[in-house]
Every structure is written in structure tokens, then in C-alpha cells.
PDB file of C-alpha atoms and ligand atoms in Angstrom:
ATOM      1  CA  UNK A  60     -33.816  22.111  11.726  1.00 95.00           C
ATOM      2  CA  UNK A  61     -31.645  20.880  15.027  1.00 96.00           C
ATOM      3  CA  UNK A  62     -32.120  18.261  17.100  1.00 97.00           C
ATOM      4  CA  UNK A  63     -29.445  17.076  20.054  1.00 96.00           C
ATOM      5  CA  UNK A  64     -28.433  14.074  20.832  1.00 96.00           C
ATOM      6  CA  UNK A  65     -26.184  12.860  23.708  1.00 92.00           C
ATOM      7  CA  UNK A  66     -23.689  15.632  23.654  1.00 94.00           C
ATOM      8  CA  UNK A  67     -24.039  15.957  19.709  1.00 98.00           C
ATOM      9  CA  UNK A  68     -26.663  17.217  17.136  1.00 98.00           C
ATOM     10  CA  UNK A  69     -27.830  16.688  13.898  1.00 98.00           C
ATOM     11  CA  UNK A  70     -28.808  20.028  11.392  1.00 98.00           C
ATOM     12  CA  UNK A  71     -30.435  19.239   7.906  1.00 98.00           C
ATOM     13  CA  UNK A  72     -30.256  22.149   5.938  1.00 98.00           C
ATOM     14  CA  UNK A  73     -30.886  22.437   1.931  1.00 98.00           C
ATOM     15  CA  UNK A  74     -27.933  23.617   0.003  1.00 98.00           C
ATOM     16  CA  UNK A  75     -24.573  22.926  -1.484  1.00 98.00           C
ATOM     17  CA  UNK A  76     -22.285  20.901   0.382  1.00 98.00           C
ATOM     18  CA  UNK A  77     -19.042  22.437  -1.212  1.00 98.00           C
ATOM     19  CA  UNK A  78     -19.555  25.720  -0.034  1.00 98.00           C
ATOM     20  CA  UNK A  79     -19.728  24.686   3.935  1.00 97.00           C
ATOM     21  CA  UNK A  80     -17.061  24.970   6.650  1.00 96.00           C
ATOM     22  CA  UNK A  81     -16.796  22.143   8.332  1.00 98.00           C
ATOM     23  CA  UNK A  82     -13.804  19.344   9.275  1.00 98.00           C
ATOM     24  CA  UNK A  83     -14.909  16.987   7.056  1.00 98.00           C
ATOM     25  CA  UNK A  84     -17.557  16.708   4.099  1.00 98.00           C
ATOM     26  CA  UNK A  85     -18.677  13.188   2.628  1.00 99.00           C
ATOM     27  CA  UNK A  86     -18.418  12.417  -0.812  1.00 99.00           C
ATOM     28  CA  UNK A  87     -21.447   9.978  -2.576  1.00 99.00           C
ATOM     29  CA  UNK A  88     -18.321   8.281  -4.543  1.00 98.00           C
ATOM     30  CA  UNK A  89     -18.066   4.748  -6.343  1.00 98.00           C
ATOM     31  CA  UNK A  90     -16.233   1.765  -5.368  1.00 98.00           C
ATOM     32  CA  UNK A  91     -13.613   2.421  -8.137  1.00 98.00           C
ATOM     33  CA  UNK A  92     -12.977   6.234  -6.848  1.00 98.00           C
ATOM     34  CA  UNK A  93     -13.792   7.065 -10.451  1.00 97.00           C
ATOM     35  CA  UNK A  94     -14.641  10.667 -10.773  1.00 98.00           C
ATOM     36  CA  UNK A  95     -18.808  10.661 -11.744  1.00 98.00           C
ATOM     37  CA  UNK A  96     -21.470  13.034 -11.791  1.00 98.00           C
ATOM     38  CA  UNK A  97     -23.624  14.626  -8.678  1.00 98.00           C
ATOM     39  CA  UNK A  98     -22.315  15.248  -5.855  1.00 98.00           C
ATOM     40  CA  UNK A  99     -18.767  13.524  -6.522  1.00 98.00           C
ATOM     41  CA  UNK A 100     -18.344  15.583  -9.727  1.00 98.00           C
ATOM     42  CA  UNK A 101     -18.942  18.955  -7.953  1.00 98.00           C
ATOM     43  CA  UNK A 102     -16.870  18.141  -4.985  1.00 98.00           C
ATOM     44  CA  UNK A 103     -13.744  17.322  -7.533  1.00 98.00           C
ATOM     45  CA  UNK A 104     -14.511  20.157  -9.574  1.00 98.00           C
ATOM     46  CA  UNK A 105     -14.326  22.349  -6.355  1.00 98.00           C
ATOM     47  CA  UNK A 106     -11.670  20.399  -4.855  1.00 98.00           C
ATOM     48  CA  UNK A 107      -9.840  20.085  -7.564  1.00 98.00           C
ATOM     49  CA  UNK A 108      -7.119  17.650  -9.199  1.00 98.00           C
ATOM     50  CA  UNK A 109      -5.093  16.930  -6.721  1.00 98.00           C
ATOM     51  CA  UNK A 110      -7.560  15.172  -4.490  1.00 98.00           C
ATOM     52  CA  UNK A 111      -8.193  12.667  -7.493  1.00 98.00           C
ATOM     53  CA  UNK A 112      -4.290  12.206  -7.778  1.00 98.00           C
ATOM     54  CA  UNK A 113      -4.650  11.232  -3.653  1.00 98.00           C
ATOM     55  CA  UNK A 114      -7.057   8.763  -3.367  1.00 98.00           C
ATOM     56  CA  UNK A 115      -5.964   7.132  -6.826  1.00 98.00           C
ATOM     57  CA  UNK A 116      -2.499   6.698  -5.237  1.00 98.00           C
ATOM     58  CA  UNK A 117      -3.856   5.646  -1.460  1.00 98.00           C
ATOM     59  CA  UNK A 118      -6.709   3.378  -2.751  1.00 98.00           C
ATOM     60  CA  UNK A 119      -5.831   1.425  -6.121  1.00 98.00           C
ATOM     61  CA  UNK A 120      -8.352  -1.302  -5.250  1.00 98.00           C
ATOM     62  CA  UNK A 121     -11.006   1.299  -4.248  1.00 98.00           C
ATOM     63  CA  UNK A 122     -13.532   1.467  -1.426  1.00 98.00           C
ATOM     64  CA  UNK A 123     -16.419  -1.407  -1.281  1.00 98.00           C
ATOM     65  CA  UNK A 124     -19.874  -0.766  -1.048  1.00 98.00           C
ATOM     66  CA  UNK A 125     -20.459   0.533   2.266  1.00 98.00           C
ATOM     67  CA  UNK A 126     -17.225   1.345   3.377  1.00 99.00           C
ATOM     68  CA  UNK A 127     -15.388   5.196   2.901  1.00 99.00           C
ATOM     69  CA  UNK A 128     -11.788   6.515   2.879  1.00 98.00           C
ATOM     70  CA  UNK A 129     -10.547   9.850   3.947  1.00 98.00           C
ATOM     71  CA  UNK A 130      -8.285  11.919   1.617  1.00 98.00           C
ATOM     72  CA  UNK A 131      -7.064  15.826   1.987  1.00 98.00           C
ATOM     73  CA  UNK A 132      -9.348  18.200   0.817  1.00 98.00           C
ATOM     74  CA  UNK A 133      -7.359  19.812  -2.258  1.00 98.00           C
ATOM     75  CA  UNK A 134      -9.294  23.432  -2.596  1.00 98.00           C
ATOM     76  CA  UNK A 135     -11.918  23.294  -0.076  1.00 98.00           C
ATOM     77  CA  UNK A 136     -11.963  24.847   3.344  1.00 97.00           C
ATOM     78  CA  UNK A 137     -12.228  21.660   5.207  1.00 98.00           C
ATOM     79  CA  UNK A 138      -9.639  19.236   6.877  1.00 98.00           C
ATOM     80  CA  UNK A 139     -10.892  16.033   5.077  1.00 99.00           C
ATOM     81  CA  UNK A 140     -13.075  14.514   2.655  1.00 99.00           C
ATOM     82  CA  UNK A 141     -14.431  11.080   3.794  1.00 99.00           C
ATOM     83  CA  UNK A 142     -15.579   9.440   0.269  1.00 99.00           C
ATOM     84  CA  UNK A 143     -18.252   7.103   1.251  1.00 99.00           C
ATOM     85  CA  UNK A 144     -19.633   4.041  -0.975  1.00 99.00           C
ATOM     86  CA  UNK A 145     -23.175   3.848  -0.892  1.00 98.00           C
ATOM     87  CA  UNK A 146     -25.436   0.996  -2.153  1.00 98.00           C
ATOM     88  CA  UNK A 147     -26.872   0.838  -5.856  1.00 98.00           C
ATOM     89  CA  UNK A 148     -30.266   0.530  -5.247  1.00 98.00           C
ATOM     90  CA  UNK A 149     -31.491  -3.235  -6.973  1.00 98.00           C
ATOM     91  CA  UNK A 150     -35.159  -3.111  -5.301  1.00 97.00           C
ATOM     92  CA  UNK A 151     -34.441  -3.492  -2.149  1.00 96.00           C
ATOM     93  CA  UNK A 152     -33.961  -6.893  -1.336  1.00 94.00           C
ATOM     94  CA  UNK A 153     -30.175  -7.099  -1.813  1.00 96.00           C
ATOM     95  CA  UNK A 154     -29.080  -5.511   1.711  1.00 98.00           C
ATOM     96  CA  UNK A 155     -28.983  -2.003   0.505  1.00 98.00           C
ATOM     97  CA  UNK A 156     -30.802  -0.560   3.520  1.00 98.00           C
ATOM     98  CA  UNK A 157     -27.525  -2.220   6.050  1.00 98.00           C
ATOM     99  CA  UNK A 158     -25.031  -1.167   3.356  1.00 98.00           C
ATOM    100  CA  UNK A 159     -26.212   2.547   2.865  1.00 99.00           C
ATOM    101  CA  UNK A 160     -26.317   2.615   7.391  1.00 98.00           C
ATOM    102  CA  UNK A 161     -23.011   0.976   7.250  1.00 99.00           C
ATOM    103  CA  UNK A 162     -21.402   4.068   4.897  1.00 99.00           C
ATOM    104  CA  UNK A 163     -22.920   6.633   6.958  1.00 99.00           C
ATOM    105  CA  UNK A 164     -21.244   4.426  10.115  1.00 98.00           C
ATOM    106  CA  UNK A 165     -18.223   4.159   8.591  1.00 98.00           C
ATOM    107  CA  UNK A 166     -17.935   7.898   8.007  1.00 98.00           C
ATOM    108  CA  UNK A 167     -18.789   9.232  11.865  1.00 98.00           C
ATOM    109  CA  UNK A 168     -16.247   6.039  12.222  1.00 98.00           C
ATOM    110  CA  UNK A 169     -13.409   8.597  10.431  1.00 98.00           C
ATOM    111  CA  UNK A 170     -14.909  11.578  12.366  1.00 98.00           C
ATOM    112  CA  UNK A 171     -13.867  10.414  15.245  1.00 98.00           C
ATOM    113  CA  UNK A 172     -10.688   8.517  14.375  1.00 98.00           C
ATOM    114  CA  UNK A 173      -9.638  11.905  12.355  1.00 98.00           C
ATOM    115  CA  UNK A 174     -10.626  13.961  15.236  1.00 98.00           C
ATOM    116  CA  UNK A 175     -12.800  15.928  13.258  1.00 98.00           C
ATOM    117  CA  UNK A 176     -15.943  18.128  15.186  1.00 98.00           C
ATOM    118  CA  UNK A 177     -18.004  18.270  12.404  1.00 98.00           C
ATOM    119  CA  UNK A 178     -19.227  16.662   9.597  1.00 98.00           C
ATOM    120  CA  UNK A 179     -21.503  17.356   6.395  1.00 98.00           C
ATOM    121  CA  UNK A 180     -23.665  14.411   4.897  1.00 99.00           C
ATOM    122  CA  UNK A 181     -25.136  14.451   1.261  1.00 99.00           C
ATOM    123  CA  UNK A 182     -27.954  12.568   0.997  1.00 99.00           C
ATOM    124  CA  UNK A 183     -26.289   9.386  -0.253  1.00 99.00           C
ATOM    125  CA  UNK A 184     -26.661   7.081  -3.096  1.00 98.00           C
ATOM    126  CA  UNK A 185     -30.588   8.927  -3.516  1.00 98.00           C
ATOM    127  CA  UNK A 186     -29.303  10.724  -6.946  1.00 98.00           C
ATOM    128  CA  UNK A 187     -28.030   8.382  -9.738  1.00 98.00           C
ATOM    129  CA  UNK A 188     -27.973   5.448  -7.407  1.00 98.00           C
ATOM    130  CA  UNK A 189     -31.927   5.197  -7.159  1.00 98.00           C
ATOM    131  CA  UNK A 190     -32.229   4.453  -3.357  1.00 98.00           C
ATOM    132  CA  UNK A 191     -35.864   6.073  -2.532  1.00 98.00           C
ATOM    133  CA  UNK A 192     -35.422   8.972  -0.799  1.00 98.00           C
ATOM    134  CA  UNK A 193     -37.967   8.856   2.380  1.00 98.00           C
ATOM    135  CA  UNK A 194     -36.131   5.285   2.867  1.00 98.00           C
ATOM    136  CA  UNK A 195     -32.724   6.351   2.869  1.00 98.00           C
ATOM    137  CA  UNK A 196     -33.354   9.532   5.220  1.00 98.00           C
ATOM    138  CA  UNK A 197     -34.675   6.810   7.308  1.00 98.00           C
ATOM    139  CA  UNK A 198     -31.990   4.583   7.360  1.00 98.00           C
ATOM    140  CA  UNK A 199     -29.031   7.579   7.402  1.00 98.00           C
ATOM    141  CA  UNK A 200     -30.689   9.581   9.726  1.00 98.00           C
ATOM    142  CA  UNK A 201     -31.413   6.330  11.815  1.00 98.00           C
ATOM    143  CA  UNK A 202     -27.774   4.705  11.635  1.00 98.00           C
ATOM    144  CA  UNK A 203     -26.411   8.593  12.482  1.00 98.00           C
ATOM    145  CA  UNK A 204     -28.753   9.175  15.655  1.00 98.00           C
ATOM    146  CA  UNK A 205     -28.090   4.874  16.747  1.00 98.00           C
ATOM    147  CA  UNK A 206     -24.626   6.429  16.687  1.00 98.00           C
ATOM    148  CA  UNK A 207     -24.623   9.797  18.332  1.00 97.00           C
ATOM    149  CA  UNK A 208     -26.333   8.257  20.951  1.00 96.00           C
ATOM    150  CA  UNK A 209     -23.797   5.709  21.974  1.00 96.00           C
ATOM    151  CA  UNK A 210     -20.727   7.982  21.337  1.00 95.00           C
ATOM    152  CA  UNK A 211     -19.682  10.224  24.171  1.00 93.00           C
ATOM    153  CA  UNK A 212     -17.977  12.409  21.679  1.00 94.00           C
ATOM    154  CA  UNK A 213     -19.283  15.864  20.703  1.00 97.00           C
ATOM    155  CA  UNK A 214     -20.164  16.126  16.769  1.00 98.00           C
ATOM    156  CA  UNK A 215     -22.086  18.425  15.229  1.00 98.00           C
ATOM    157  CA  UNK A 216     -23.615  16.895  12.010  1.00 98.00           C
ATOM    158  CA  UNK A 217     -25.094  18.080   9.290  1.00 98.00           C
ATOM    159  CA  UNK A 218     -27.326  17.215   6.504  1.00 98.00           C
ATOM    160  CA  UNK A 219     -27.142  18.923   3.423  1.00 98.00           C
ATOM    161  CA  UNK A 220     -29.621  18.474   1.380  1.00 98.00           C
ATOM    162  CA  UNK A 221     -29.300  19.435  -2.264  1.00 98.00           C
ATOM    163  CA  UNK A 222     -32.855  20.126  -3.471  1.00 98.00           C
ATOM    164  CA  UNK A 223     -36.539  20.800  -1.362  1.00 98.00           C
ATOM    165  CA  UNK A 224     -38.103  17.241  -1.473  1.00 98.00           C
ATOM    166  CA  UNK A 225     -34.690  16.192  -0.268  1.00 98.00           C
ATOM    167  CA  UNK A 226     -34.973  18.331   2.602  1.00 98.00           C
ATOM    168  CA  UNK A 227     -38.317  17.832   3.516  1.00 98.00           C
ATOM    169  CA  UNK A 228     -37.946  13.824   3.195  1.00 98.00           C
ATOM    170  CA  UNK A 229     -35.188  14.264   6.037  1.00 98.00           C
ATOM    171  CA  UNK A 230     -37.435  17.119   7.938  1.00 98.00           C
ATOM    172  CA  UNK A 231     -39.924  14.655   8.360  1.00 98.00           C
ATOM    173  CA  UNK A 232     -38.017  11.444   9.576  1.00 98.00           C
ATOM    174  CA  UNK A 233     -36.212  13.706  12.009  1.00 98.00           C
ATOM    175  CA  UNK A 234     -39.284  15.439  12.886  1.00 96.00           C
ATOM    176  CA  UNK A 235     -40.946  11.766  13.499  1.00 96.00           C
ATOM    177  CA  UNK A 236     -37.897  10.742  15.566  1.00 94.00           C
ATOM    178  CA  UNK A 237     -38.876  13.305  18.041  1.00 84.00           C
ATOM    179  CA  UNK A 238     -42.630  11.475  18.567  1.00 73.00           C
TER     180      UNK A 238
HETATM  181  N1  AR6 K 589     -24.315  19.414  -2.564  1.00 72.88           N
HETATM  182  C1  AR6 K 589     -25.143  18.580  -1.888  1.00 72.88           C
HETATM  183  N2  AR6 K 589     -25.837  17.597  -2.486  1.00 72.88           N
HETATM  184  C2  AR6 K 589     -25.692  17.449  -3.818  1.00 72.88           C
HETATM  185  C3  AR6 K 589     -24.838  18.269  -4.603  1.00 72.88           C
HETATM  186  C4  AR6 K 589     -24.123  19.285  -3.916  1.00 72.88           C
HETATM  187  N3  AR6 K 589     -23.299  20.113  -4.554  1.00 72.88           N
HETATM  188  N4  AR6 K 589     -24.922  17.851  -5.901  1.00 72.88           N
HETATM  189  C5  AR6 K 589     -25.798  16.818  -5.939  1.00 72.88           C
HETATM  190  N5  AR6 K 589     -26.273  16.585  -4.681  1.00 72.88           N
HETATM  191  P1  AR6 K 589     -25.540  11.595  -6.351  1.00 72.88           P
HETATM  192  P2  AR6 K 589     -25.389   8.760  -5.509  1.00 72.88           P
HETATM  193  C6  AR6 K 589     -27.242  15.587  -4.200  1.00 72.88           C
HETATM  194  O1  AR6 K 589     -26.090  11.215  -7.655  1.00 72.88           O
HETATM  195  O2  AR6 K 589     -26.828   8.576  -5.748  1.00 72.88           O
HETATM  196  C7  AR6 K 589     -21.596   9.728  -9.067  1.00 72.88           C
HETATM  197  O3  AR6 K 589     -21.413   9.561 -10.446  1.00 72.88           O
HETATM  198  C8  AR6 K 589     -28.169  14.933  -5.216  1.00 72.88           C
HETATM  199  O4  AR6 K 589     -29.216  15.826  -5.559  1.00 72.88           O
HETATM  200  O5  AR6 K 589     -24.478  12.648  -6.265  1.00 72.88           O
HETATM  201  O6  AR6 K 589     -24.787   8.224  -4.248  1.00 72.88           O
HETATM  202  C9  AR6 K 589     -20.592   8.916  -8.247  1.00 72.88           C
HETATM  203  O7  AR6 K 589     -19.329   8.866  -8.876  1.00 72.88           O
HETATM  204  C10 AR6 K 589     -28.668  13.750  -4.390  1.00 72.88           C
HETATM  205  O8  AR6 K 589     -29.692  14.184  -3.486  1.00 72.88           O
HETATM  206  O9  AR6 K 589     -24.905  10.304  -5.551  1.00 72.88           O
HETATM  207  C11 AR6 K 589     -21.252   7.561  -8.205  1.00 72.88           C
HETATM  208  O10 AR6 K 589     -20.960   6.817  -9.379  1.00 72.88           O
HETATM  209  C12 AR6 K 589     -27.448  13.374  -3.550  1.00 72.88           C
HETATM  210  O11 AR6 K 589     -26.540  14.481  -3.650  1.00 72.88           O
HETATM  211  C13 AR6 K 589     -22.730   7.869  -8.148  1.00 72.88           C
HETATM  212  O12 AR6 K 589     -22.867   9.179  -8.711  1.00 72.88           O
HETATM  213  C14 AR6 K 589     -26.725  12.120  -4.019  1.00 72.88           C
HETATM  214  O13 AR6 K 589     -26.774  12.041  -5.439  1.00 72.88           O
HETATM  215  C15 AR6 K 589     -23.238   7.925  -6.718  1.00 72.88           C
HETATM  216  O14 AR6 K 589     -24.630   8.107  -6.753  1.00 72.88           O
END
């Protein structure tokens, strides 16, 4: 599914996010840039060490909640990885909607200032982080079109979702959009 905005588009599509060719993929990291599970753990694995050894030397203090950092991307066939922050999700009531828009912001944020084309989103902080999933394609797919929309810059970005209720979560929130 493909839907254009401004001079750029959005594409969700339900698969791996390793295995695509784009300029930059996202990372679901945490603030320490400690190596987890998920998403993170199978982008390192792919990517492997030596983008660990990067962002350990060019971000001792981390990346906050809601912010990302770019690093090379080691193995993969990309230019960068952007490793986002996403929010923890506490119930809602703690700013996690604003801080999982801000990570997605700050990420088409390094698109452009890395002169990247295209980017590939996983759907952030909705595996061991426990943000509901219809909310945060909501909010990501919200923040991303808010963005696209007020950035003359052409981007093609995609969604790629890991698992079918994933997908069809975003489907439906972009499908809505359109109403
Ligand atoms: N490609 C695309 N999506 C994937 C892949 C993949 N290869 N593998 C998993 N997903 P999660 P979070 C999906 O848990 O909730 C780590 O330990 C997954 O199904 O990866 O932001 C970090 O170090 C889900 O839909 O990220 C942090 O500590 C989505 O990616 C913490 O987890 C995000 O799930 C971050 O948790």
C-alpha cells in the first residue's frame, strides 16, 4: 500500500527490515545504545560488530527517549542506520504518544540532513516496549505524513512491518487518512 504526499510517499509493506535497499533504515534502539532483542538485535546481528563499536564510541551518553543518532551501516546495503529512541509505554499518560512522534521526527530530521532519499521505519517501541499498536501507527504514521507534507523534499518512506496485525494496524490508519 502507497499513498503520496507533497512530492513524497509513504509504502507499508510486511517484512524484514534488514533485507531492504534503502539509504537509511531505523533502528527501535534504547537510550543506552545497548544491543537488545527485536528489531535492534537483528539489525546488529546483520550489521554486524562494527556498527556497535561506532555508536559506542560517537554516543557514550546515549540517545534520550525520543531522539535518534545516525551511525554507518557495518554489513548492510544501506548508507546509514538512524537508531531511534522510542517511548516505554507506562499507560499512556506519561507523554509517550509526543515522544514516540518526536523519534519518528527526529529520524526524517537525519533523512534530510544526511541527504538520504529513502527511508525504512519499524514499527517502533510496539514489540518489547508495549506501546499499543493501532495507537502508535496512529501517531508514526501521523507525525510522518504532518511531515511530508510540510517538507518540499522528495522521500520515499517506508513501513516495514514485521508481522500481519502489524501491517494491517498501519493499512488501516493510512487507509483512514485517505477519508
Ligand atoms: N524487521 C522489521 N521489524 C521487526 C524485525 C525485523 N527484522 N524484528 C522485529 N520487528 P522491538 P521496541 C518488529 O521489540 O518495542 C530492544 O531490546 C517487532 O515485531 O524490536 O521499540 C531494544 O534494544 C515490532 O513490531 O522494539 C530496546 O531495548 C517492532 O519491530 C527495545 O527492544 C518493534 O519491536 C525496543 O523495543
Amino acid at each position: 500500500m502507497k499513498v503520496q504526499y507533497g512530492n513524497s510517499h509513504i509504502e507499508l509493506m510486511q517484512g524484514d527490515i534488514t533485507l531492504q535497499r534503502v539509504d537509511a533504515i531505523v533502528n527501535a534502539a534504547n537510550s543506552d545504545l545497548i544491543v537488545g532483542g527485536g528489531v535492534d538485535g537483528a539489525i546488529h546481528r546483520a550489521a554486524g560488530a562494527s556498527v556497535n563499536e561506532e555508536t559506542s564510541k560517537r554516543y557514550p551518553l546515549g540517545c534520550p527517549t525520543g531522539d535518534a543518532v545516525a551511525s554507518g551501516p557495518g554489513d548492510l546495503p544501506v548508507k546509514f542506520i538512524f537508531h531511534a529512541v522510542g517511548p516505554v509505554w507506562r499507560g499512556g499518560r506519561d507523554g509517550e504518544p509526543e515522544q514516540l512522534r518526536s523519534a519518528y521526527r527526529r529520524c526524517l530530521e537525519l533523512t534530510i540532513g544526511y541527504q538520504c532519499a529513502s527511508i525504512a521505519f519499524p514499527a517502533i517501541s510496539t514489540g518489547i516496549y508495549g506501546f499499543p499498536v493501532d495507537l502508535a501507527a496512529e501517531n508514526s504514521l501521523d507525525e510522518t505524513r504532518a511531515f511530508l507534507l510540510s517538507h518540499p523534499a522528495a522521500l520515499a518512506v517506508q513501513f516495514v512491518l514485521f508481522d500481519a496485525g502489524t501491517y494491517a494496524a498501519f493499512a488501516r490508519v493510512l487507509d483512514g487518512f485517505a477519508e
